[in-house]
Amino acid sequence: MSSKIMSLEEAAGLVRDGDRISFGGNVLHRAPMAMVREIARQRRRNLRIIKTAGAHDIDLLCAAGSVASVDAGFVSYETEFGLAMHYRKAVEGGQVIGNEHACYTVICSLRAAASGAPFMPVAGLKAGDLLQVADYFRVIQDPFGGEPVTVVKAIVPDIAVVHVQEADDLGNAVIHGPKFEDALISRAASKVIVTAEKIVPRSKIRMRPDQVDIPGFLVSAVVHAPRGAAPCSVEKAYDADTKAIERFKKLKAEEIDIYLNEYEMKDRGFKVGGLR
Amino acid sequence: MNTNLMNKSIGPRVCDIMVCAMARLLQDEDRVFHGVSSQMPMVAMALARHIHAPNLVHLNIPGGVNPASIKKPSYSSAGSELLATGEAYFPLEYVFDLSMRGGLDVAFLGGVQFDVAGNVNASVIGDYHKPKVRLPGGAGSAVLIPTAKRAIIWRTKHDKRTFVEKVDFVTTRGNLWKIVTNLCVFEFKNGSLYLDSIHPTSSLEEVAANTGFQLRYDEIRYTPLPTEREISMLRQIDPFDYRAKEM
């Protein structure tokens, strides 16, 4: 089988304007930031983002003007960093549609996608205004029991981007520590891009195939991206860079290009095969 | 104001009162979940496990069951340390599934606006489709408040913008049990919020002045102060004082 390794620029080229795109990780942890920045640099437009709980990834793409809608349960930084102001302003200004979900309803819409079903029942979604205002929820009669049950529409991401600690050149990917919804989005999406801290030999993966979280046959592209989640954290590799996040949060939207340029060498600096 | 306390040279801190009040709401063997940005519940759960609920089951977003220590996740209550020091891996999607089938005893949740009828808003201020303020979102609350056996909300800002006659948007409602604020504890019963206890650091007047609806209460009670044992345990389990981060 031939290698799927490509550069960050090439892999970002798989993302089309208007795509539904889902990112791995959770809030400040293991977000695929190198790819997120490259998508912003390549000026993708009208992306429809799907994630249970996002922060810097969604905030950055909103600042870059790349986003049409966000389906998420939670979009914010954590306690010490405050709110995701670029996202917030974009929704308040009408440039971005903020589709409010519970995190679990995002999971259920991805489970529907992963199993080829048009929708999925959500046992717990019983009360509140979302049932009235959101067109992705419906209350139907349980065809077996007759009681009302809420269903959520399937969301099939065109692309899932997942940042992992280790992958081989075929895309067999291993996640250390919390896996969040990464395996699920890889099953739900039409295409999967894996960015990896380390590209390891196929033989290493074959020693423990039971540890592979995303099998290579689902993966379209593999990118060697050391520090590819920074300034977010990666388990056992690096912590969230609080200074870099604070700095980003203070940027005005028109200063985003400067920020993206600063990361350009770091993000793109590794050539095919993982060698500098 | 409780005069005995005012005379003490070093009064209790509100964050300690809140964390102890939250810990005392937890029972042994409860399965308890906290989400992101949840340092206070995380400390309260650890305190309960060390004092009166040794078999409490601590569940969280990274999926670490019963983390041995909460000293490390400095900037995060969704950090990988919660899994690394845990006894098993039980990821978020399974925590939700557990709640859906009635297996989650307590969920700690946030929110930005609450009304007297127990409605919770974490979504928007103003129109849903063209919001004046887009809030971070309810995260799990729209599915957890209706399904967890008891839902506890904590909020370190108690003011008239937070406690309103009627919320702008109902993200969720249902099994709300208690709301612990920096001034008091509310209990949700008979379809409305009742003043349960006032923190000794506050007063009925202060709670009333900062609440946008008429207070309902059966009697005036004060939240018990942290005991010396609780305070000394807090210093051990939370030496970096994460419980004070939100204040």
Short mmCIF file of C-alpha atoms in Angstrom, two decimals:
data_model
loop_
_atom_site.label_atom_id
_atom_site.label_comp_id
_atom_site.label_asym_id
_atom_site.label_seq_id
_atom_site.Cartn_x
_atom_site.Cartn_y
_atom_site.Cartn_z
CA MET A 1 0.00 0.00 0.00
CA SER A 2 1.26 3.44 -0.76
CA SER A 3 1.96 6.16 1.71
CA LYS A 4 -0.69 8.82 2.36
CA ILE A 5 1.78 11.28 3.79
CA MET A 6 1.46 14.76 2.41
CA SER A 7 2.34 18.28 3.38
CA LEU A 8 0.05 20.38 5.52
CA GLU A 9 -0.66 22.62 2.51
CA GLU A 10 -1.64 19.66 0.30
CA ALA A 11 -3.83 18.09 2.97
CA ALA A 12 -5.61 21.40 3.63
CA GLY A 13 -6.33 21.42 -0.09
CA LEU A 14 -8.72 18.51 0.49
CA VAL A 15 -10.99 20.95 2.34
CA ARG A 16 -13.43 22.74 0.05
CA ASP A 17 -15.33 25.96 0.62
CA GLY A 18 -18.68 25.15 2.19
CA ASP A 19 -17.55 21.81 3.63
CA ARG A 20 -18.90 20.41 6.84
CA ILE A 21 -15.82 19.92 8.97
CA SER A 22 -15.33 18.28 12.33
CA PHE A 23 -12.26 18.71 14.53
CA GLY A 24 -10.91 16.28 17.09
CA GLY A 25 -9.99 17.10 20.66
CA ASN A 26 -11.96 18.98 23.27
CA VAL A 27 -11.69 22.66 24.27
CA LEU A 28 -7.94 23.31 24.77
CA HIS A 29 -6.84 19.72 24.36
CA ARG A 30 -5.53 18.08 21.19
CA ALA A 31 -7.27 20.47 18.80
CA PRO A 32 -5.63 20.12 15.34
CA MET A 33 -4.43 23.73 15.35
CA ALA A 34 -1.74 23.46 12.64
CA MET A 35 -4.43 22.35 10.18
CA VAL A 36 -6.88 24.92 11.49
CA ARG A 37 -4.31 27.68 10.86
CA GLU A 38 -3.52 26.32 7.39
CA ILE A 39 -7.21 26.29 6.48
CA ALA A 40 -7.38 29.92 7.60
CA ARG A 41 -4.24 30.78 5.58
CA GLN A 42 -5.73 29.16 2.49
CA ARG A 43 -8.80 31.37 2.95
CA ARG A 44 -11.43 28.63 3.01
CA ARG A 45 -14.91 30.10 3.26
CA ASN A 46 -18.34 29.08 4.54
CA LEU A 47 -17.15 26.12 6.55
CA ARG A 48 -19.78 24.43 8.71
CA ILE A 49 -18.07 23.28 11.87
CA ILE A 50 -19.22 20.39 14.05
CA LYS A 51 -17.72 19.75 17.47
CA THR A 52 -19.02 18.88 20.94
CA ALA A 53 -16.91 21.50 22.75
CA GLY A 54 -14.59 23.84 20.87
CA ALA A 55 -12.46 26.81 21.81
CA HIS A 56 -9.37 28.09 19.97
CA ASP A 57 -10.10 26.14 16.76
CA ILE A 58 -13.58 27.61 16.28
CA ASP A 59 -12.56 31.04 17.57
CA LEU A 60 -9.64 31.29 15.13
CA LEU A 61 -11.64 30.25 12.07
CA CYS A 62 -14.39 32.72 13.02
CA ALA A 63 -11.76 35.47 13.31
CA ALA A 64 -10.43 34.51 9.87
CA GLY A 65 -13.89 34.75 8.31
CA SER A 66 -13.87 31.08 7.28
CA VAL A 67 -17.05 29.98 9.04
CA ALA A 68 -20.71 29.87 8.00
CA SER A 69 -22.11 27.90 10.92
CA VAL A 70 -21.09 26.12 14.11
CA ASP A 71 -22.94 23.12 15.52
CA ALA A 72 -21.62 22.71 19.06
CA GLY A 73 -22.66 22.18 22.63
CA PHE A 74 -20.12 24.61 24.03
CA VAL A 75 -17.81 27.20 22.49
CA SER A 76 -15.61 28.93 25.03
CA TYR A 77 -12.17 28.91 26.53
CA GLU A 78 -11.87 27.56 30.02
CA THR A 79 -12.35 29.47 33.26
CA GLU A 80 -9.14 31.47 33.25
CA PHE A 81 -9.27 32.54 29.62
CA GLY A 82 -12.84 33.74 29.32
CA LEU A 83 -15.17 33.58 26.35
CA ALA A 84 -14.45 32.90 22.68
CA MET A 85 -14.96 36.51 21.62
CA HIS A 86 -14.37 36.12 17.86
CA TYR A 87 -17.01 33.39 17.70
CA ARG A 88 -19.33 35.40 19.87
CA LYS A 89 -19.01 38.58 17.78
CA ALA A 90 -19.41 36.65 14.53
CA VAL A 91 -22.68 35.11 15.75
CA GLU A 92 -23.94 38.37 17.20
CA GLY A 93 -23.05 40.18 13.95
CA GLY A 94 -24.94 37.61 11.88
CA GLN A 95 -21.88 36.36 9.91
CA VAL A 96 -21.97 32.96 11.63
CA ILE A 97 -24.97 30.84 12.57
CA GLY A 98 -24.52 29.36 16.03
CA ASN A 99 -26.53 26.15 16.13
CA GLU A 100 -26.97 25.33 19.79
CA HIS A 101 -26.67 21.66 20.67
CA ALA A 102 -26.15 19.71 23.82
CA CYS A 103 -22.74 18.01 23.50
CA TYR A 104 -24.61 14.71 23.52
CA THR A 105 -26.82 15.72 20.59
CA VAL A 106 -23.66 16.39 18.56
CA ILE A 107 -22.52 12.88 19.52
CA CYS A 108 -25.91 11.45 18.53
CA SER A 109 -25.96 13.24 15.16
CA LEU A 110 -22.47 11.83 14.49
CA ARG A 111 -23.58 8.38 15.64
CA ALA A 112 -26.42 8.61 13.14
CA ALA A 113 -23.93 9.55 10.43
CA ALA A 114 -21.53 6.76 11.46
CA SER A 115 -24.31 4.19 11.20
CA GLY A 116 -25.86 5.52 8.02
CA ALA A 117 -29.13 6.42 9.76
CA PRO A 118 -30.96 9.66 8.92
CA PHE A 119 -31.49 10.58 12.56
CA MET A 120 -30.95 9.30 16.08
CA PRO A 121 -33.24 9.36 19.11
CA VAL A 122 -31.92 11.38 22.06
CA ALA A 123 -33.49 10.05 25.22
CA GLY A 124 -32.80 13.04 27.44
CA LEU A 125 -33.76 16.01 25.29
CA LYS A 126 -37.22 16.66 26.65
CA ALA A 127 -37.55 20.30 27.63
CA GLY A 128 -36.60 23.77 26.53
CA ASP A 129 -36.85 26.23 23.68
CA LEU A 130 -34.34 24.40 21.47
CA LEU A 131 -37.06 21.93 20.54
CA GLN A 132 -38.98 24.85 19.05
CA VAL A 133 -36.28 26.96 17.42
CA ALA A 134 -33.76 24.42 16.14
CA ASP A 135 -34.66 22.71 12.86
CA TYR A 136 -32.27 19.80 13.53
CA PHE A 137 -34.41 18.50 16.40
CA ARG A 138 -37.86 16.97 16.02
CA VAL A 139 -40.18 15.45 18.56
CA ILE A 140 -41.81 12.36 17.07
CA GLN A 141 -43.91 9.54 18.40
CA ASP A 142 -41.95 6.46 19.38
CA PRO A 143 -43.25 3.99 16.74
CA PHE A 144 -42.96 1.15 19.24
CA GLY A 145 -44.11 2.68 22.50
CA GLY A 146 -46.10 5.69 21.38
CA GLU A 147 -44.44 8.15 23.77
CA PRO A 148 -42.88 11.33 22.34
CA VAL A 149 -39.16 11.06 21.64
CA THR A 150 -36.75 13.71 20.41
CA VAL A 151 -34.64 12.86 17.39
CA VAL A 152 -31.61 14.69 16.05
CA LYS A 153 -30.73 14.86 12.37
CA ALA A 154 -27.57 13.07 11.19
CA ILE A 155 -24.60 15.30 10.46
CA VAL A 156 -22.15 13.80 7.98
CA PRO A 157 -18.91 15.79 8.05
CA ASP A 158 -17.24 16.07 4.66
CA ILE A 159 -13.94 16.14 6.50
CA ALA A 160 -12.75 15.13 9.95
CA VAL A 161 -9.39 16.46 11.13
CA VAL A 162 -7.81 14.65 14.05
CA HIS A 163 -4.47 15.37 15.71
CA VAL A 164 -2.81 12.33 17.29
CA GLN A 165 0.46 11.44 18.97
CA GLU A 166 1.42 8.66 16.56
CA ALA A 167 0.45 7.50 13.09
CA ASP A 168 2.07 5.42 10.39
CA ASP A 169 2.20 6.52 6.76
CA LEU A 170 -1.05 4.65 6.00
CA GLY A 171 -2.96 6.65 8.58
CA ASN A 172 -3.24 4.04 11.32
CA ALA A 173 -3.45 6.43 14.26
CA VAL A 174 -2.88 6.01 17.97
CA ILE A 175 -4.19 8.46 20.54
CA HIS A 176 -2.68 8.51 24.02
CA GLY A 177 -4.80 9.74 26.90
CA PRO A 178 -8.37 10.97 26.48
CA LYS A 179 -9.71 10.21 23.02
CA PHE A 180 -12.78 12.45 23.24
CA GLU A 181 -14.99 12.01 20.13
CA ASP A 182 -12.11 11.53 17.68
CA ALA A 183 -12.83 7.91 16.75
CA LEU A 184 -16.52 8.71 16.32
CA ILE A 185 -15.92 11.64 13.95
CA SER A 186 -13.55 9.47 11.91
CA ARG A 187 -16.41 6.96 11.47
CA ALA A 188 -18.96 9.65 10.62
CA ALA A 189 -16.97 11.71 8.09
CA SER A 190 -16.56 11.13 4.37
CA LYS A 191 -12.83 11.93 4.52
CA VAL A 192 -10.37 11.88 7.39
CA ILE A 193 -7.15 13.86 7.72
CA VAL A 194 -4.75 12.75 10.44
CA THR A 195 -2.06 15.12 11.67
CA ALA A 196 0.50 13.46 13.93
CA GLU A 197 3.19 14.49 16.37
CA LYS A 198 5.23 11.52 15.16
CA ILE A 199 5.17 9.35 12.08
CA VAL A 200 6.12 5.85 13.18
CA PRO A 201 7.05 2.78 11.10
CA ARG A 202 4.23 0.45 10.05
CA SER A 203 6.00 -2.31 11.97
CA LYS A 204 5.55 -0.41 15.23
CA ILE A 205 1.79 -0.15 14.72
CA ARG A 206 1.64 -3.85 13.83
CA MET A 207 3.07 -4.76 17.20
CA ARG A 208 -0.11 -3.45 18.84
CA PRO A 209 -2.93 -3.24 16.25
CA ASP A 210 -5.45 -3.30 19.11
CA GLN A 211 -4.19 0.16 20.12
CA VAL A 212 -5.11 1.80 16.82
CA ASP A 213 -7.95 4.26 17.37
CA ILE A 214 -8.40 5.23 13.73
CA PRO A 215 -7.61 2.56 11.13
CA GLY A 216 -5.71 3.74 8.09
CA PHE A 217 -8.33 2.53 5.62
CA LEU A 218 -10.58 5.39 6.76
CA VAL A 219 -7.84 8.00 6.34
CA SER A 220 -7.20 10.10 3.24
CA ALA A 221 -4.15 12.07 4.32
CA VAL A 222 -1.44 11.87 6.95
CA VAL A 223 0.52 14.97 7.90
CA HIS A 224 3.62 15.08 10.07
CA ALA A 225 2.81 17.97 12.40
CA PRO A 226 5.07 18.22 15.46
CA ARG A 227 3.47 20.58 17.98
CA GLY A 228 0.46 20.45 15.68
CA ALA A 229 -1.98 21.18 18.49
CA ALA A 230 -0.07 24.11 20.00
CA PRO A 231 -1.00 26.39 21.69
CA CYS A 232 -3.48 23.74 22.84
CA SER A 233 -2.19 20.74 24.79
CA VAL A 234 -1.18 17.22 23.81
CA GLU A 235 -1.09 14.52 26.49
CA LYS A 236 2.49 13.70 27.56
CA ALA A 237 3.95 16.07 24.94
CA TYR A 238 3.10 19.67 25.90
CA ASP A 239 0.69 21.75 27.96
CA ALA A 240 -1.56 24.52 26.71
CA ASP A 241 0.48 27.68 26.13
CA THR A 242 -1.42 30.16 28.21
CA LYS A 243 0.60 33.18 27.01
CA ALA A 244 0.01 32.41 23.34
CA ILE A 245 -3.70 31.95 23.96
CA GLU A 246 -3.94 35.19 25.93
CA ARG A 247 -2.17 36.96 23.08
CA PHE A 248 -4.51 35.53 20.46
CA LYS A 249 -7.52 36.52 22.49
CA LYS A 250 -6.42 40.15 22.46
CA LEU A 251 -5.96 40.28 18.67
CA LYS A 252 -8.36 42.22 16.53
CA ALA A 253 -9.80 40.35 13.55
CA GLU A 254 -7.63 42.39 11.13
CA GLU A 255 -4.49 41.27 12.99
CA ILE A 256 -5.19 37.57 12.45
CA ASP A 257 -2.99 37.39 9.34
CA ILE A 258 0.01 38.48 11.39
CA TYR A 259 -0.73 35.75 13.89
CA LEU A 260 -1.10 33.14 11.14
CA ASN A 261 2.16 34.26 9.50
CA GLU A 262 4.03 33.83 12.76
CA TYR A 263 3.05 30.17 12.84
CA GLU A 264 3.57 29.56 9.12
CA MET A 265 7.16 28.32 9.30
CA LYS A 266 6.47 26.18 12.35
CA ASP A 267 3.35 24.70 10.79
CA ARG A 268 4.76 24.08 7.31
CA GLY A 269 8.40 23.59 8.22
CA PHE A 270 8.41 19.83 8.01
CA LYS A 271 8.60 18.22 4.60
CA VAL A 272 7.17 14.96 3.31
CA GLY A 273 8.51 11.98 5.23
CA GLY A 274 8.84 13.89 8.45
CA LEU A 275 12.37 15.15 7.84
CA ARG A 276 13.29 18.78 7.93
CA MET B 1 -25.12 39.18 59.04
CA ASN B 2 -23.99 36.68 61.61
CA THR B 3 -22.21 38.82 64.19
CA ASN B 4 -20.15 35.98 65.63
CA LEU B 5 -18.44 35.64 62.29
CA MET B 6 -17.89 39.34 61.79
CA ASN B 7 -15.89 39.44 64.99
CA LYS B 8 -13.47 36.79 63.84
CA SER B 9 -10.24 38.27 62.61
CA ILE B 10 -10.05 36.00 59.59
CA GLY B 11 -13.46 35.22 58.21
CA PRO B 12 -14.25 32.21 56.04
CA ARG B 13 -13.77 32.59 52.33
CA VAL B 14 -16.84 32.40 50.12
CA CYS B 15 -15.17 29.87 47.82
CA ASP B 16 -14.60 27.54 50.78
CA ILE B 17 -18.20 27.91 51.92
CA MET B 18 -19.44 27.17 48.40
CA VAL B 19 -17.20 24.13 47.91
CA CYS B 20 -18.15 22.67 51.30
CA ALA B 21 -21.84 23.28 50.63
CA MET B 22 -21.51 21.47 47.30
CA ALA B 23 -19.55 18.59 48.85
CA ARG B 24 -22.23 18.06 51.49
CA LEU B 25 -24.86 17.63 48.78
CA LEU B 26 -23.06 14.49 47.62
CA GLN B 27 -23.72 11.08 49.10
CA ASP B 28 -21.61 7.97 49.33
CA GLU B 29 -21.76 5.85 46.15
CA ASP B 30 -23.22 8.69 44.10
CA ARG B 31 -22.06 8.69 40.49
CA VAL B 32 -21.20 12.34 39.89
CA PHE B 33 -20.21 14.18 36.70
CA HIS B 34 -18.61 17.59 36.15
CA GLY B 35 -17.85 19.24 32.84
CA VAL B 36 -15.31 21.74 31.60
CA SER B 37 -14.40 24.93 33.52
CA SER B 38 -15.52 23.18 36.69
CA GLN B 39 -12.76 23.58 39.24
CA MET B 40 -15.17 24.12 42.13
CA PRO B 41 -17.25 20.96 41.59
CA MET B 42 -14.03 19.03 41.01
CA VAL B 43 -12.70 20.13 44.41
CA ALA B 44 -16.10 19.53 46.06
CA MET B 45 -16.19 15.97 44.73
CA ALA B 46 -12.67 15.27 45.99
CA LEU B 47 -13.57 16.74 49.37
CA ALA B 48 -16.69 14.56 49.63
CA ARG B 49 -14.64 11.48 48.74
CA HIS B 50 -12.14 12.29 51.48
CA ILE B 51 -14.65 13.17 54.19
CA HIS B 52 -17.97 11.35 53.97
CA ALA B 53 -18.42 9.72 50.57
CA PRO B 54 -15.42 7.42 49.99
CA ASN B 55 -17.28 5.40 47.36
CA LEU B 56 -18.40 8.38 45.33
CA VAL B 57 -17.72 7.85 41.62
CA HIS B 58 -16.07 10.87 39.97
CA LEU B 59 -16.80 11.10 36.22
CA ASN B 60 -15.49 13.83 33.89
CA ILE B 61 -14.94 14.85 30.26
CA PRO B 62 -11.53 13.21 29.70
CA GLY B 63 -13.08 10.00 30.97
CA GLY B 64 -10.95 9.30 34.04
CA VAL B 65 -12.97 7.43 36.65
CA ASN B 66 -11.99 8.47 40.18
CA PRO B 67 -8.79 10.41 39.58
CA ALA B 68 -6.51 9.86 42.55
CA SER B 69 -5.47 13.48 42.62
CA ILE B 70 -6.85 16.75 41.27
CA LYS B 71 -3.70 18.71 41.99
CA LYS B 72 -2.37 18.78 38.45
CA PRO B 73 -5.09 19.96 36.04
CA SER B 74 -4.15 23.53 36.79
CA TYR B 75 -5.71 25.30 33.86
CA SER B 76 -8.37 22.79 33.10
CA SER B 77 -11.02 20.48 34.42
CA ALA B 78 -10.89 18.64 31.09
CA GLY B 79 -7.17 17.85 31.23
CA SER B 80 -5.64 14.45 30.62
CA GLU B 81 -4.38 14.17 34.22
CA LEU B 82 -7.92 13.32 35.25
CA LEU B 83 -7.55 10.15 33.19
CA ALA B 84 -3.87 9.49 33.87
CA THR B 85 -4.44 9.17 37.63
CA GLY B 86 -7.83 7.45 37.32
CA GLU B 87 -8.81 3.84 37.87
CA ALA B 88 -10.65 3.30 34.57
CA TYR B 89 -11.51 4.98 31.26
CA PHE B 90 -15.15 5.92 30.75
CA PRO B 91 -15.38 8.54 28.02
CA LEU B 92 -17.86 11.38 27.83
CA GLU B 93 -20.23 9.74 25.36
CA TYR B 94 -20.70 6.86 27.81
CA VAL B 95 -21.27 9.26 30.70
CA PHE B 96 -24.13 10.76 28.68
CA ASP B 97 -25.46 7.30 27.83
CA LEU B 98 -25.34 6.42 31.52
CA SER B 99 -27.40 9.47 32.41
CA MET B 100 -29.94 8.72 29.64
CA ARG B 101 -30.64 5.31 31.16
CA GLY B 102 -31.01 6.70 34.67
CA GLY B 103 -27.58 5.78 35.97
CA LEU B 104 -26.14 9.18 36.82
CA ASP B 105 -26.93 10.46 40.30
CA VAL B 106 -25.57 14.00 40.18
CA ALA B 107 -24.52 16.38 37.41
CA PHE B 108 -22.77 19.70 38.11
CA LEU B 109 -23.72 22.25 35.50
CA GLY B 110 -23.31 25.92 34.74
CA GLY B 111 -25.60 28.52 33.26
CA VAL B 112 -25.86 32.24 32.87
CA GLN B 113 -29.50 33.11 33.53
CA PHE B 114 -31.98 31.45 35.87
CA ASP B 115 -35.58 32.26 36.64
CA VAL B 116 -37.93 31.63 39.52
CA ALA B 117 -39.53 28.73 37.62
CA GLY B 118 -36.21 26.89 37.45
CA ASN B 119 -35.50 27.52 33.79
CA VAL B 120 -31.84 27.67 32.78
CA ASN B 121 -30.36 29.77 29.97
CA ALA B 122 -26.85 29.14 28.70
CA SER B 123 -27.55 29.86 25.03
CA VAL B 124 -28.40 33.41 24.04
CA ILE B 125 -29.59 36.77 25.31
CA GLY B 126 -32.16 38.13 22.89
CA ASP B 127 -33.43 36.38 19.79
CA TYR B 128 -32.06 32.87 19.18
CA HIS B 129 -31.46 33.50 15.48
CA LYS B 130 -30.03 37.02 15.88
CA PRO B 131 -28.75 37.10 19.46
CA LYS B 132 -27.77 40.23 21.30
CA VAL B 133 -25.33 38.08 23.26
CA ARG B 134 -24.18 34.64 22.17
CA LEU B 135 -23.35 32.66 25.33
CA PRO B 136 -20.94 29.69 25.38
CA GLY B 137 -23.80 27.16 25.19
CA GLY B 138 -25.37 24.70 27.57
CA ALA B 139 -22.84 21.92 26.85
CA GLY B 140 -24.43 18.86 28.44
CA SER B 141 -27.13 20.58 30.44
CA ALA B 142 -30.01 20.24 27.96
CA VAL B 143 -29.76 16.46 28.23
CA LEU B 144 -28.33 16.08 31.74
CA ILE B 145 -30.70 18.31 33.70
CA PRO B 146 -33.72 16.26 32.55
CA THR B 147 -32.00 12.89 33.09
CA ALA B 148 -29.54 13.06 36.01
CA LYS B 149 -31.27 12.24 39.27
CA ARG B 150 -30.08 15.50 40.82
CA ALA B 151 -28.65 18.49 39.01
CA ILE B 152 -26.57 21.04 40.91
CA ILE B 153 -25.75 24.39 39.36
CA TRP B 154 -23.03 26.60 40.74
CA ARG B 155 -22.46 30.22 39.88
CA THR B 156 -19.96 32.62 41.42
CA LYS B 157 -21.79 35.75 40.25
CA HIS B 158 -25.14 36.35 41.87
CA ASP B 159 -26.83 39.45 40.48
CA LYS B 160 -30.07 40.68 38.95
CA ARG B 161 -28.88 39.91 35.43
CA THR B 162 -28.36 36.29 36.45
CA PHE B 163 -31.43 35.66 38.61
CA VAL B 164 -34.30 37.03 36.57
CA GLU B 165 -38.08 36.88 36.57
CA LYS B 166 -38.03 35.13 33.20
CA VAL B 167 -35.03 33.86 31.23
CA ASP B 168 -34.53 35.07 27.65
CA PHE B 169 -34.19 31.52 26.36
CA VAL B 170 -34.89 28.16 27.98
CA THR B 171 -31.84 26.01 27.25
CA THR B 172 -33.24 23.44 29.63
CA ARG B 173 -35.41 22.83 32.65
CA GLY B 174 -36.40 19.83 34.69
CA ASN B 175 -34.58 18.02 37.42
CA LEU B 176 -32.80 21.06 38.76
CA TRP B 177 -32.08 20.44 42.44
CA LYS B 178 -29.86 23.15 43.93
CA ILE B 179 -28.18 26.32 42.79
CA VAL B 180 -25.14 27.28 44.85
CA THR B 181 -24.04 30.90 44.42
CA ASN B 182 -21.54 33.19 46.12
CA LEU B 183 -24.38 34.50 48.31
CA CYS B 184 -26.71 31.60 49.01
CA VAL B 185 -28.14 28.24 48.06
CA PHE B 186 -31.46 27.94 46.21
CA GLU B 187 -33.51 24.77 46.15
CA PHE B 188 -35.92 24.00 43.33
CA LYS B 189 -39.15 22.55 44.68
CA ASN B 190 -42.86 22.72 43.91
CA GLY B 191 -41.99 24.28 40.56
CA SER B 192 -40.06 27.23 41.85
CA LEU B 193 -36.77 28.37 43.36
CA TYR B 194 -36.74 28.68 47.13
CA LEU B 195 -34.04 30.26 49.21
CA ASP B 196 -32.52 27.27 50.96
CA SER B 197 -29.71 28.84 52.97
CA ILE B 198 -27.85 32.15 53.08
CA HIS B 199 -24.07 32.04 53.36
CA PRO B 200 -22.92 33.52 56.68
CA THR B 201 -20.79 35.93 54.65
CA SER B 202 -23.94 37.41 53.13
CA SER B 203 -27.39 38.44 54.36
CA LEU B 204 -31.04 38.23 53.40
CA GLU B 205 -30.89 41.88 52.32
CA GLU B 206 -27.91 41.28 50.06
CA VAL B 207 -29.50 38.20 48.45
CA ALA B 208 -32.77 40.09 47.92
CA ALA B 209 -30.98 43.12 46.47
CA ASN B 210 -29.16 40.94 43.95
CA THR B 211 -32.05 38.72 42.90
CA GLY B 212 -34.41 39.81 40.15
CA PHE B 213 -37.43 37.98 41.54
CA GLN B 214 -39.27 37.96 44.86
CA LEU B 215 -37.48 35.62 47.26
CA ARG B 216 -39.47 32.67 48.53
CA TYR B 217 -38.45 30.85 51.67
CA ASP B 218 -39.93 28.73 54.45
CA GLU B 219 -37.50 29.93 57.08
CA ILE B 220 -34.23 31.82 57.22
CA ARG B 221 -31.33 29.40 57.41
CA TYR B 222 -27.61 29.94 57.13
CA THR B 223 -25.23 27.72 55.20
CA PRO B 224 -23.04 25.87 57.71
CA LEU B 225 -19.48 27.14 57.87
CA PRO B 226 -16.68 24.84 56.76
CA THR B 227 -15.40 22.78 59.66
CA GLU B 228 -11.73 22.76 60.61
CA ARG B 229 -11.48 19.24 59.25
CA GLU B 230 -12.93 20.34 55.91
CA ILE B 231 -10.58 23.32 55.68
CA SER B 232 -7.54 21.26 56.49
CA MET B 233 -8.61 18.60 53.98
CA LEU B 234 -9.13 21.30 51.34
CA ARG B 235 -5.55 22.49 51.86
CA GLN B 236 -4.33 18.95 51.27
CA ILE B 237 -6.39 18.06 48.23
CA ASP B 238 -6.34 21.51 46.60
CA PRO B 239 -3.02 23.10 47.60
CA PHE B 240 -3.02 25.37 44.54
CA ASP B 241 -6.39 26.79 45.50
CA TYR B 242 -8.21 26.00 42.24
CA ARG B 243 -11.44 26.46 44.14
CA ALA B 244 -10.73 30.21 44.29
CA LYS B 245 -10.08 30.58 40.53
CA GLU B 246 -13.61 31.51 39.60
CA MET B 247 -14.12 34.07 42.35
#
